[in-house]
Structures are given as C-alpha cells and as structure tokens.
PDB file of C-alpha atoms and ligand atoms in Angstrom:
ATOM      1  CA  MET A   1     -26.631 293.860  41.152  1.00 82.00           C
ATOM      2  CA  ARG A   2     -27.702 292.195  37.919  1.00 96.00           C
ATOM      3  CA  LYS A   3     -29.187 294.447  35.235  1.00 96.00           C
ATOM      4  CA  LYS A   4     -32.483 293.379  33.722  1.00 98.00           C
ATOM      5  CA  ILE A   5     -32.738 291.997  30.183  1.00 98.00           C
ATOM      6  CA  VAL A   6     -35.892 292.063  28.062  1.00 98.00           C
ATOM      7  CA  ALA A   7     -35.681 290.057  24.837  1.00 98.00           C
ATOM      8  CA  GLY A   8     -38.405 289.918  22.189  1.00 98.00           C
ATOM      9  CA  ASN A   9     -38.711 286.656  20.276  1.00 98.00           C
ATOM     10  CA  TRP A  10     -40.639 287.516  17.116  1.00 98.00           C
ATOM     11  CA  LYS A  11     -40.706 283.864  15.969  1.00 98.00           C
ATOM     12  CA  MET A  12     -42.074 283.457  12.397  1.00 98.00           C
ATOM     13  CA  ASN A  13     -44.149 286.642  12.493  1.00 98.00           C
ATOM     14  CA  LEU A  14     -44.325 290.046  10.773  1.00 98.00           C
ATOM     15  CA  SER A  15     -43.796 291.190   7.183  1.00 98.00           C
ATOM     16  CA  LEU A  16     -40.693 293.248   6.460  1.00 98.00           C
ATOM     17  CA  ASN A  17     -42.771 296.412   6.587  1.00 98.00           C
ATOM     18  CA  GLU A  18     -44.346 295.468   9.897  1.00 98.00           C
ATOM     19  CA  ALA A  19     -40.926 294.615  11.291  1.00 98.00           C
ATOM     20  CA  PHE A  20     -39.575 298.017  10.222  1.00 98.00           C
ATOM     21  CA  ASN A  21     -42.540 299.798  11.794  1.00 98.00           C
ATOM     22  CA  LEU A  22     -42.131 297.899  15.046  1.00 98.00           C
ATOM     23  CA  ILE A  23     -38.389 298.438  15.322  1.00 98.00           C
ATOM     24  CA  ASP A  24     -38.666 302.125  14.399  1.00 97.00           C
ATOM     25  CA  ALA A  25     -41.307 302.671  17.102  1.00 97.00           C
ATOM     26  CA  LEU A  26     -39.143 300.904  19.703  1.00 97.00           C
ATOM     27  CA  VAL A  27     -35.992 302.760  18.741  1.00 96.00           C
ATOM     28  CA  GLU A  28     -37.787 306.112  18.793  1.00 95.00           C
ATOM     29  CA  ASN A  29     -38.998 305.395  22.295  1.00 94.00           C
ATOM     30  CA  LEU A  30     -35.725 304.038  23.656  1.00 92.00           C
ATOM     31  CA  GLN A  31     -33.719 306.896  22.164  1.00 87.00           C
ATOM     32  CA  LEU A  32     -35.389 309.154  24.719  1.00 82.00           C
ATOM     33  CA  GLY A  33     -32.902 307.649  27.159  1.00 77.00           C
ATOM     34  CA  ILE A  34     -35.407 306.115  29.555  1.00 76.00           C
ATOM     35  CA  LEU A  35     -33.317 303.014  30.226  1.00 84.00           C
ATOM     36  CA  LYS A  36     -30.823 302.955  33.070  1.00 88.00           C
ATOM     37  CA  ASN A  37     -30.960 299.403  34.192  1.00 92.00           C
ATOM     38  CA  THR A  38     -32.330 297.325  31.318  1.00 96.00           C
ATOM     39  CA  LYS A  39     -30.896 295.811  28.168  1.00 97.00           C
ATOM     40  CA  VAL A  40     -33.269 295.304  25.242  1.00 97.00           C
ATOM     41  CA  ILE A  41     -32.822 292.594  22.612  1.00 98.00           C
ATOM     42  CA  VAL A  42     -35.006 291.622  19.646  1.00 98.00           C
ATOM     43  CA  ALA A  43     -34.909 288.375  17.680  1.00 98.00           C
ATOM     44  CA  PRO A  44     -36.424 288.773  14.189  1.00 98.00           C
ATOM     45  CA  SER A  45     -36.465 285.943  11.638  1.00 98.00           C
ATOM     46  CA  PHE A  46     -33.187 285.203   9.848  1.00 98.00           C
ATOM     47  CA  ALA A  47     -34.472 286.938   6.705  1.00 98.00           C
ATOM     48  CA  PHE A  48     -34.833 290.295   8.441  1.00 98.00           C
ATOM     49  CA  LEU A  49     -31.715 290.358  10.619  1.00 98.00           C
ATOM     50  CA  HIS A  50     -29.575 292.345   8.234  1.00 97.00           C
ATOM     51  CA  PRO A  51     -32.189 294.935   7.187  1.00 97.00           C
ATOM     52  CA  ILE A  52     -33.228 295.436  10.816  1.00 98.00           C
ATOM     53  CA  SER A  53     -29.607 295.790  11.955  1.00 97.00           C
ATOM     54  CA  GLY A  54     -29.324 299.061  10.051  1.00 95.00           C
ATOM     55  CA  ARG A  55     -32.118 300.691  12.065  1.00 96.00           C
ATOM     56  CA  LEU A  56     -31.117 300.017  15.683  1.00 95.00           C
ATOM     57  CA  ARG A  57     -29.077 303.154  16.462  1.00 92.00           C
ATOM     58  CA  ASN A  58     -27.309 301.445  19.369  1.00 90.00           C
ATOM     59  CA  THR A  59     -30.515 301.214  21.400  1.00 93.00           C
ATOM     60  CA  ILE A  60     -31.369 297.554  20.913  1.00 96.00           C
ATOM     61  CA  ALA A  61     -29.220 294.456  20.427  1.00 97.00           C
ATOM     62  CA  LEU A  62     -29.944 291.825  17.823  1.00 98.00           C
ATOM     63  CA  ALA A  63     -30.528 288.116  18.410  1.00 98.00           C
ATOM     64  CA  ALA A  64     -31.103 285.241  16.003  1.00 98.00           C
ATOM     65  CA  GLN A  65     -33.625 282.518  16.835  1.00 98.00           C
ATOM     66  CA  ASN A  66     -31.283 279.625  16.078  1.00 98.00           C
ATOM     67  CA  CYS A  67     -27.945 278.746  14.502  1.00 98.00           C
ATOM     68  CA  SER A  68     -26.228 275.689  13.094  1.00 98.00           C
ATOM     69  CA  GLU A  69     -23.774 273.631  15.126  1.00 98.00           C
ATOM     70  CA  ASN A  70     -21.640 273.320  11.959  1.00 98.00           C
ATOM     71  CA  ASN A  71     -19.108 275.790  10.596  1.00 98.00           C
ATOM     72  CA  ASN A  72     -20.162 275.779   6.943  1.00 97.00           C
ATOM     73  CA  GLY A  73     -20.814 273.328   4.102  1.00 98.00           C
ATOM     74  CA  ALA A  74     -23.644 271.324   2.571  1.00 98.00           C
ATOM     75  CA  TYR A  75     -26.397 272.044   5.136  1.00 98.00           C
ATOM     76  CA  THR A  76     -29.276 273.363   3.041  1.00 98.00           C
ATOM     77  CA  GLY A  77     -31.483 275.775   4.940  1.00 97.00           C
ATOM     78  CA  ASP A  78     -29.124 276.225   7.891  1.00 98.00           C
ATOM     79  CA  VAL A  79     -27.433 279.433   9.019  1.00 98.00           C
ATOM     80  CA  SER A  80     -24.007 279.489  10.637  1.00 98.00           C
ATOM     81  CA  ALA A  81     -22.892 281.453  13.671  1.00 98.00           C
ATOM     82  CA  GLU A  82     -20.329 283.282  11.505  1.00 98.00           C
ATOM     83  CA  MET A  83     -23.076 284.390   9.118  1.00 98.00           C
ATOM     84  CA  LEU A  84     -24.971 285.827  12.061  1.00 98.00           C
ATOM     85  CA  LYS A  85     -21.891 287.755  13.176  1.00 98.00           C
ATOM     86  CA  ASP A  86     -21.756 289.234   9.662  1.00 97.00           C
ATOM     87  CA  CYS A  87     -25.326 290.534  10.183  1.00 97.00           C
ATOM     88  CA  ASN A  88     -24.383 292.360  13.415  1.00 97.00           C
ATOM     89  CA  VAL A  89     -26.058 289.748  15.580  1.00 98.00           C
ATOM     90  CA  SER A  90     -24.777 289.479  19.173  1.00 98.00           C
ATOM     91  CA  TYR A  91     -27.150 286.925  20.722  1.00 98.00           C
ATOM     92  CA  VAL A  92     -28.712 283.647  19.622  1.00 98.00           C
ATOM     93  CA  ILE A  93     -31.715 281.834  21.118  1.00 98.00           C
ATOM     94  CA  LEU A  94     -30.854 278.129  21.440  1.00 98.00           C
ATOM     95  CA  GLY A  95     -32.851 275.173  22.670  1.00 98.00           C
ATOM     96  CA  HIS A  96     -36.224 276.896  22.369  1.00 98.00           C
ATOM     97  CA  SER A  97     -39.019 274.405  23.034  1.00 98.00           C
ATOM     98  CA  GLU A  98     -40.396 274.993  19.527  1.00 98.00           C
ATOM     99  CA  ARG A  99     -37.030 273.885  18.075  1.00 98.00           C
ATOM    100  CA  ARG A 100     -37.019 270.893  20.414  1.00 98.00           C
ATOM    101  CA  LYS A 101     -40.602 269.957  19.459  1.00 97.00           C
ATOM    102  CA  TYR A 102     -40.868 270.682  15.729  1.00 97.00           C
ATOM    103  CA  HIS A 103     -37.241 270.087  14.742  1.00 97.00           C
ATOM    104  CA  PHE A 104     -36.451 267.321  17.223  1.00 98.00           C
ATOM    105  CA  GLU A 105     -33.428 269.135  18.613  1.00 98.00           C
ATOM    106  CA  SER A 106     -31.891 266.996  21.342  1.00 98.00           C
ATOM    107  CA  ASP A 107     -29.957 268.151  24.401  1.00 98.00           C
ATOM    108  CA  GLU A 108     -26.826 266.826  22.659  1.00 98.00           C
ATOM    109  CA  GLN A 109     -27.425 268.913  19.523  1.00 98.00           C
ATOM    110  CA  ILE A 110     -28.234 271.977  21.620  1.00 98.00           C
ATOM    111  CA  ASN A 111     -24.956 271.436  23.477  1.00 98.00           C
ATOM    112  CA  LEU A 112     -23.081 271.508  20.136  1.00 98.00           C
ATOM    113  CA  LYS A 113     -24.933 274.678  19.110  1.00 98.00           C
ATOM    114  CA  LEU A 114     -24.087 276.330  22.430  1.00 98.00           C
ATOM    115  CA  LYS A 115     -20.421 275.473  21.923  1.00 98.00           C
ATOM    116  CA  LYS A 116     -20.471 276.846  18.392  1.00 98.00           C
ATOM    117  CA  ALA A 117     -22.171 280.084  19.454  1.00 98.00           C
ATOM    118  CA  LEU A 118     -19.768 280.604  22.368  1.00 98.00           C
ATOM    119  CA  SER A 119     -16.689 279.968  20.233  1.00 98.00           C
ATOM    120  CA  THR A 120     -17.992 282.526  17.712  1.00 98.00           C
ATOM    121  CA  ASN A 121     -18.538 285.133  20.458  1.00 98.00           C
ATOM    122  CA  LEU A 122     -22.297 285.026  20.155  1.00 98.00           C
ATOM    123  CA  ILE A 123     -24.120 285.104  23.485  1.00 98.00           C
ATOM    124  CA  PRO A 124     -26.555 282.176  23.672  1.00 98.00           C
ATOM    125  CA  ILE A 125     -29.983 282.626  25.243  1.00 98.00           C
ATOM    126  CA  PHE A 126     -30.253 279.009  26.339  1.00 98.00           C
ATOM    127  CA  CYS A 127     -33.888 277.918  26.831  1.00 98.00           C
ATOM    128  CA  ILE A 128     -35.019 275.190  29.200  1.00 98.00           C
ATOM    129  CA  GLY A 129     -38.384 274.244  30.652  1.00 98.00           C
ATOM    130  CA  GLU A 130     -40.785 271.412  31.374  1.00 98.00           C
ATOM    131  CA  THR A 131     -44.012 270.303  29.677  1.00 97.00           C
ATOM    132  CA  ILE A 132     -47.366 270.232  31.462  1.00 96.00           C
ATOM    133  CA  GLU A 133     -47.121 266.442  31.931  1.00 97.00           C
ATOM    134  CA  GLU A 134     -43.708 266.835  33.531  1.00 97.00           C
ATOM    135  CA  ARG A 135     -45.010 269.529  35.877  1.00 96.00           C
ATOM    136  CA  GLU A 136     -48.105 267.583  36.857  1.00 96.00           C
ATOM    137  CA  SER A 137     -46.097 264.448  37.566  1.00 97.00           C
ATOM    138  CA  ASN A 138     -43.716 266.484  39.742  1.00 96.00           C
ATOM    139  CA  LYS A 139     -40.731 265.787  37.498  1.00 97.00           C
ATOM    140  CA  TYR A 140     -40.087 269.418  36.625  1.00 98.00           C
ATOM    141  CA  PHE A 141     -37.000 270.015  38.718  1.00 98.00           C
ATOM    142  CA  GLN A 142     -35.375 266.849  37.406  1.00 98.00           C
ATOM    143  CA  VAL A 143     -36.283 267.693  33.782  1.00 98.00           C
ATOM    144  CA  VAL A 144     -34.844 271.194  33.994  1.00 98.00           C
ATOM    145  CA  LYS A 145     -31.730 269.921  35.782  1.00 98.00           C
ATOM    146  CA  THR A 146     -31.122 267.344  33.041  1.00 98.00           C
ATOM    147  CA  GLN A 147     -31.585 269.955  30.294  1.00 98.00           C
ATOM    148  CA  LEU A 148     -29.081 272.185  32.070  1.00 98.00           C
ATOM    149  CA  ILE A 149     -26.489 269.487  32.693  1.00 98.00           C
ATOM    150  CA  LYS A 150     -26.690 268.033  29.165  1.00 98.00           C
ATOM    151  CA  GLY A 151     -26.906 271.413  27.456  1.00 98.00           C
ATOM    152  CA  LEU A 152     -23.891 272.765  29.307  1.00 98.00           C
ATOM    153  CA  ALA A 153     -21.817 269.547  29.180  1.00 98.00           C
ATOM    154  CA  ASP A 154     -18.084 270.264  28.688  1.00 98.00           C
ATOM    155  CA  ILE A 155     -18.718 273.988  28.461  1.00 98.00           C
ATOM    156  CA  ASN A 156     -16.249 276.011  30.424  1.00 96.00           C
ATOM    157  CA  LEU A 157     -17.844 279.331  31.359  1.00 96.00           C
ATOM    158  CA  SER A 158     -15.373 281.890  32.630  1.00 91.00           C
ATOM    159  CA  ASN A 159     -17.750 284.828  32.655  1.00 95.00           C
ATOM    160  CA  ALA A 160     -21.496 284.919  33.357  1.00 96.00           C
ATOM    161  CA  SER A 161     -22.011 287.596  30.727  1.00 96.00           C
ATOM    162  CA  ASN A 162     -21.138 285.041  28.003  1.00 98.00           C
ATOM    163  CA  ILE A 163     -24.497 283.252  28.324  1.00 98.00           C
ATOM    164  CA  ILE A 164     -28.118 283.904  29.344  1.00 98.00           C
ATOM    165  CA  ILE A 165     -30.504 281.233  30.569  1.00 98.00           C
ATOM    166  CA  ALA A 166     -34.236 281.423  29.848  1.00 98.00           C
ATOM    167  CA  TYR A 167     -36.647 279.361  31.916  1.00 98.00           C
ATOM    168  CA  GLU A 168     -39.680 278.819  29.725  1.00 98.00           C
ATOM    169  CA  PRO A 169     -42.226 276.314  30.992  1.00 98.00           C
ATOM    170  CA  VAL A 170     -43.635 274.818  27.784  1.00 97.00           C
ATOM    171  CA  TRP A 171     -47.172 274.942  29.205  1.00 97.00           C
ATOM    172  CA  ALA A 172     -46.919 278.716  29.515  1.00 96.00           C
ATOM    173  CA  ILE A 173     -45.621 279.481  26.003  1.00 95.00           C
ATOM    174  CA  GLY A 174     -48.259 281.108  23.833  1.00 93.00           C
ATOM    175  CA  THR A 175     -51.045 279.775  26.055  1.00 94.00           C
ATOM    176  CA  GLY A 176     -51.898 282.835  28.140  1.00 90.00           C
ATOM    177  CA  LYS A 177     -51.177 280.671  31.224  1.00 92.00           C
ATOM    178  CA  THR A 178     -48.252 282.375  32.923  1.00 94.00           C
ATOM    179  CA  ALA A 179     -46.311 280.713  35.702  1.00 94.00           C
ATOM    180  CA  THR A 180     -47.115 282.463  38.969  1.00 97.00           C
ATOM    181  CA  PRO A 181     -44.296 284.605  40.355  1.00 97.00           C
ATOM    182  CA  GLN A 182     -43.906 281.954  43.091  1.00 98.00           C
ATOM    183  CA  GLN A 183     -43.625 279.083  40.591  1.00 97.00           C
ATOM    184  CA  ALA A 184     -41.177 281.039  38.432  1.00 98.00           C
ATOM    185  CA  GLN A 185     -39.066 282.269  41.371  1.00 98.00           C
ATOM    186  CA  GLU A 186     -38.854 278.756  42.816  1.00 98.00           C
ATOM    187  CA  MET A 187     -37.491 277.394  39.529  1.00 98.00           C
ATOM    188  CA  HIS A 188     -35.144 280.324  38.940  1.00 98.00           C
ATOM    189  CA  ALA A 189     -33.625 279.838  42.401  1.00 98.00           C
ATOM    190  CA  PHE A 190     -33.246 276.127  41.627  1.00 98.00           C
ATOM    191  CA  ILE A 191     -31.508 276.892  38.312  1.00 98.00           C
ATOM    192  CA  ARG A 192     -29.172 279.385  39.999  1.00 98.00           C
ATOM    193  CA  ASN A 193     -28.261 276.755  42.549  1.00 98.00           C
ATOM    194  CA  GLU A 194     -27.579 274.196  39.813  1.00 98.00           C
ATOM    195  CA  ILE A 195     -25.292 276.725  38.096  1.00 98.00           C
ATOM    196  CA  LYS A 196     -23.469 277.045  41.396  1.00 98.00           C
ATOM    197  CA  ASN A 197     -23.039 273.269  41.515  1.00 98.00           C
ATOM    198  CA  LEU A 198     -21.845 273.137  37.895  1.00 97.00           C
ATOM    199  CA  TYR A 199     -19.587 276.208  38.084  1.00 98.00           C
ATOM    200  CA  ASN A 200     -19.129 278.454  41.106  1.00 97.00           C
ATOM    201  CA  ASP A 201     -20.777 281.048  43.383  1.00 97.00           C
ATOM    202  CA  LEU A 202     -19.659 284.051  41.376  1.00 97.00           C
ATOM    203  CA  LEU A 203     -21.019 282.687  38.113  1.00 97.00           C
ATOM    204  CA  ALA A 204     -24.302 281.676  39.782  1.00 98.00           C
ATOM    205  CA  ASN A 205     -24.738 285.109  41.336  1.00 98.00           C
ATOM    206  CA  THR A 206     -24.017 287.043  38.154  1.00 98.00           C
ATOM    207  CA  ILE A 207     -25.636 284.909  35.439  1.00 98.00           C
ATOM    208  CA  HIS A 208     -28.912 286.232  33.980  1.00 98.00           C
ATOM    209  CA  ILE A 209     -31.939 283.955  34.174  1.00 98.00           C
ATOM    210  CA  LEU A 210     -34.945 285.202  32.166  1.00 98.00           C
ATOM    211  CA  TYR A 211     -38.526 284.046  32.479  1.00 98.00           C
ATOM    212  CA  GLY A 212     -40.543 283.265  29.317  1.00 98.00           C
ATOM    213  CA  GLY A 213     -44.101 282.080  28.747  1.00 97.00           C
ATOM    214  CA  SER A 214     -47.087 284.418  28.349  1.00 96.00           C
ATOM    215  CA  CYS A 215     -45.226 287.253  30.021  1.00 98.00           C
ATOM    216  CA  ASN A 216     -47.073 290.464  29.169  1.00 97.00           C
ATOM    217  CA  ALA A 217     -47.562 294.117  30.084  1.00 97.00           C
ATOM    218  CA  GLN A 218     -49.898 293.146  32.967  1.00 97.00           C
ATOM    219  CA  ASN A 219     -47.846 290.466  34.702  1.00 97.00           C
ATOM    220  CA  ALA A 220     -44.253 291.523  33.906  1.00 98.00           C
ATOM    221  CA  LEU A 221     -43.644 293.733  36.942  1.00 98.00           C
ATOM    222  CA  GLU A 222     -44.663 291.106  39.472  1.00 98.00           C
ATOM    223  CA  LEU A 223     -42.458 288.507  37.790  1.00 98.00           C
ATOM    224  CA  PHE A 224     -39.464 290.818  37.358  1.00 98.00           C
ATOM    225  CA  LYS A 225     -39.586 291.845  41.029  1.00 98.00           C
ATOM    226  CA  CYS A 226     -38.703 288.292  42.073  1.00 98.00           C
ATOM    227  CA  GLU A 227     -35.187 287.953  43.405  1.00 98.00           C
ATOM    228  CA  ASP A 228     -33.904 285.462  40.840  1.00 98.00           C
ATOM    229  CA  ILE A 229     -35.811 286.682  37.759  1.00 98.00           C
ATOM    230  CA  ASP A 230     -33.572 288.940  35.701  1.00 98.00           C
ATOM    231  CA  GLY A 231     -36.037 289.878  32.965  1.00 98.00           C
ATOM    232  CA  GLY A 232     -38.017 288.115  30.283  1.00 98.00           C
ATOM    233  CA  LEU A 233     -38.020 286.362  26.932  1.00 98.00           C
ATOM    234  CA  ILE A 234     -41.197 287.664  25.369  1.00 98.00           C
ATOM    235  CA  GLY A 235     -43.052 286.128  22.407  1.00 98.00           C
ATOM    236  CA  GLY A 236     -46.547 287.383  21.546  1.00 97.00           C
ATOM    237  CA  ALA A 237     -46.333 290.580  23.599  1.00 98.00           C
ATOM    238  CA  SER A 238     -43.114 291.631  21.826  1.00 98.00           C
ATOM    239  CA  LEU A 239     -44.957 292.077  18.522  1.00 98.00           C
ATOM    240  CA  LYS A 240     -46.757 295.259  19.576  1.00 98.00           C
ATOM    241  CA  ALA A 241     -44.589 298.272  20.323  1.00 98.00           C
ATOM    242  CA  ASN A 242     -46.802 299.590  23.158  1.00 97.00           C
ATOM    243  CA  ASP A 243     -46.950 296.261  24.965  1.00 98.00           C
ATOM    244  CA  PHE A 244     -43.245 295.610  24.597  1.00 98.00           C
ATOM    245  CA  ILE A 245     -42.383 299.089  25.856  1.00 96.00           C
ATOM    246  CA  LYS A 246     -44.597 298.537  28.912  1.00 97.00           C
ATOM    247  CA  ILE A 247     -42.685 295.328  29.626  1.00 98.00           C
ATOM    248  CA  ILE A 248     -39.373 297.179  29.269  1.00 97.00           C
ATOM    249  CA  GLU A 249     -40.666 299.844  31.667  1.00 96.00           C
ATOM    250  CA  ALA A 250     -41.639 297.106  34.131  1.00 97.00           C
ATOM    251  CA  ALA A 251     -38.065 295.816  34.005  1.00 97.00           C
ATOM    252  CA  GLU A 252     -36.754 299.311  34.731  1.00 96.00           C
ATOM    253  CA  LYS A 253     -39.090 299.649  37.685  1.00 95.00           C
ATOM    254  CA  ALA A 254     -38.559 296.186  39.201  1.00 95.00           C
TER     255      ALA A 254
HETATM  256  P1  PGA B 301     -44.932 283.810  24.563  1.00 63.28           P
HETATM  257  O1  PGA B 301     -43.590 283.113  23.994  1.00 63.28           O
HETATM  258  O2  PGA B 301     -44.506 285.068  25.283  1.00 63.28           O
HETATM  259  O3  PGA B 301     -45.765 284.115  23.342  1.00 63.28           O
HETATM  260  O4  PGA B 301     -45.580 282.837  25.481  1.00 63.28           O
HETATM  261  C1  PGA B 301     -42.400 283.123  24.733  1.00 63.28           C
HETATM  262  C2  PGA B 301     -41.337 282.362  23.986  1.00 63.28           C
HETATM  263  O5  PGA B 301     -41.636 281.346  23.352  1.00 63.28           O
HETATM  264  O6  PGA B 301     -40.145 282.758  23.990  1.00 63.28           O
END
C-alpha cells in the first residue's frame, strides 16, 4: 500500500508574513494528529525556506522549487542542492513546466539536476506533462515517455522512496481545467508501466506518482481515489490554509 503525498507548490507567491500565517495555520491543524496515511510537503520560495523551516514542528516536510545541477561556483542567482540541505530541505521540485517554459530547461539539464539532487540525498519531485497541442494531436503518451526516459537517463534507482514523479498536464496548470480522473488515471498507469520497463516491478509498484494541475478541494477526492494516483502537487489551492487542509483530508479519505 502506497501512502498518499500532498505537496503544496507556493511558486512566487506570498510575503514572509503571509507565509508564516499559512504555515502556522497548517501546522496547528496537523498537530492535532489527524494524519495516518498522508505525507504533507510545502515548497516556499528559496528566500523563505530557512525561516519557514523553524516553524514546522515535524508535521510538514520542506521542498525547494528548483536547484542547480552544479556543486558551487560562479553561478549568479543559482542555489545548490547542498545549500538546500543546510536549510532543512528534504525534497526538490525539478522539471516543472514553468522552469521548462520560462527558463528553457531541457530534459538533459533536468537529468543533471535529478542526478545532483539524488547524490545530495534530496528527494526530487520530478514533473512531466504534455501541452494542449500535444494532447490534441494525440502525442501525449509519447511526449511523457520521452520526458521520463531522458529525465531518468543513467539514473540508477534502488529504492522508490528516493524519487517522486508528478504528472502535470501543462494545459491544466493554473487554468482551472483539471484532467478528468479517467484522463489522469490513464496517464498514471502508463507512467507506472514505463517505470516498470525502465526499472522493475517492485519499483513501479512502490513509486509515488502525484497528479498536478488545478487540483482543488472539490476535485481532489475523486482524483486521489484512482488506483495509480498517489496524491497531488498543488499550486493555487495550496495558498489558502482551509483549501489545502481539505485536500489533505481528501488524501486521508481516498
Ligand atoms: P495549480 O499548479 O494547482 O495552480 O494548477 C500546480 C503546479 O503547477 O504544480
């Protein structure tokens, strides 16, 4: 049985005060001990990782939204995996479609970042997903397969808990257009099968595959009930404590 994972991707949102208020509300709620079967992760901006890390009280794990593929050196504006470890970060989102689109991150660069994160003992949340054009031209399975194969090239995974995959159809991110549970389940099953082809049955059966893209308090339960959906990567709906808690409760229930 795979546990559920709910991860909030705050993107470039919230002031420090707003971030403190949000995390304090979440921690207060989760400290009541309601969670048996769900892991909760939040990904604030780099600037707030360290201040937020002091307020988590072992209820929530911390993720960064990106990291450099390099160790250290003259890379102005970049943040290394080691620096994230120093801020009590355990997870790192890599290959998000916004990084691919606005920062031209290629599958090859994402592969290097995944290797760097893994060798630093950070758990990557590796994002893949097709655009609307790719879906409408029926190329979506091939696109996702290529992202998986190139992203994971030469990566030897011995344990499924070392990585999380997030299927995020680009057309669903921030648009209010969620994939239907059927569309999401179909792709998650496909991804699990590709992991089996790349690695083995055990890894495929135990790896977590999250859904992301306009997942919210209303649609989370239906999505999370699907056999191959192990939780969600949540953008907009992770910025309000009440909504995010409802999504966490949906994961517990599913
Ligand atoms: P969204 O974002 O929930 O706002 O669609 C999800 C994501 O980009 O991770």
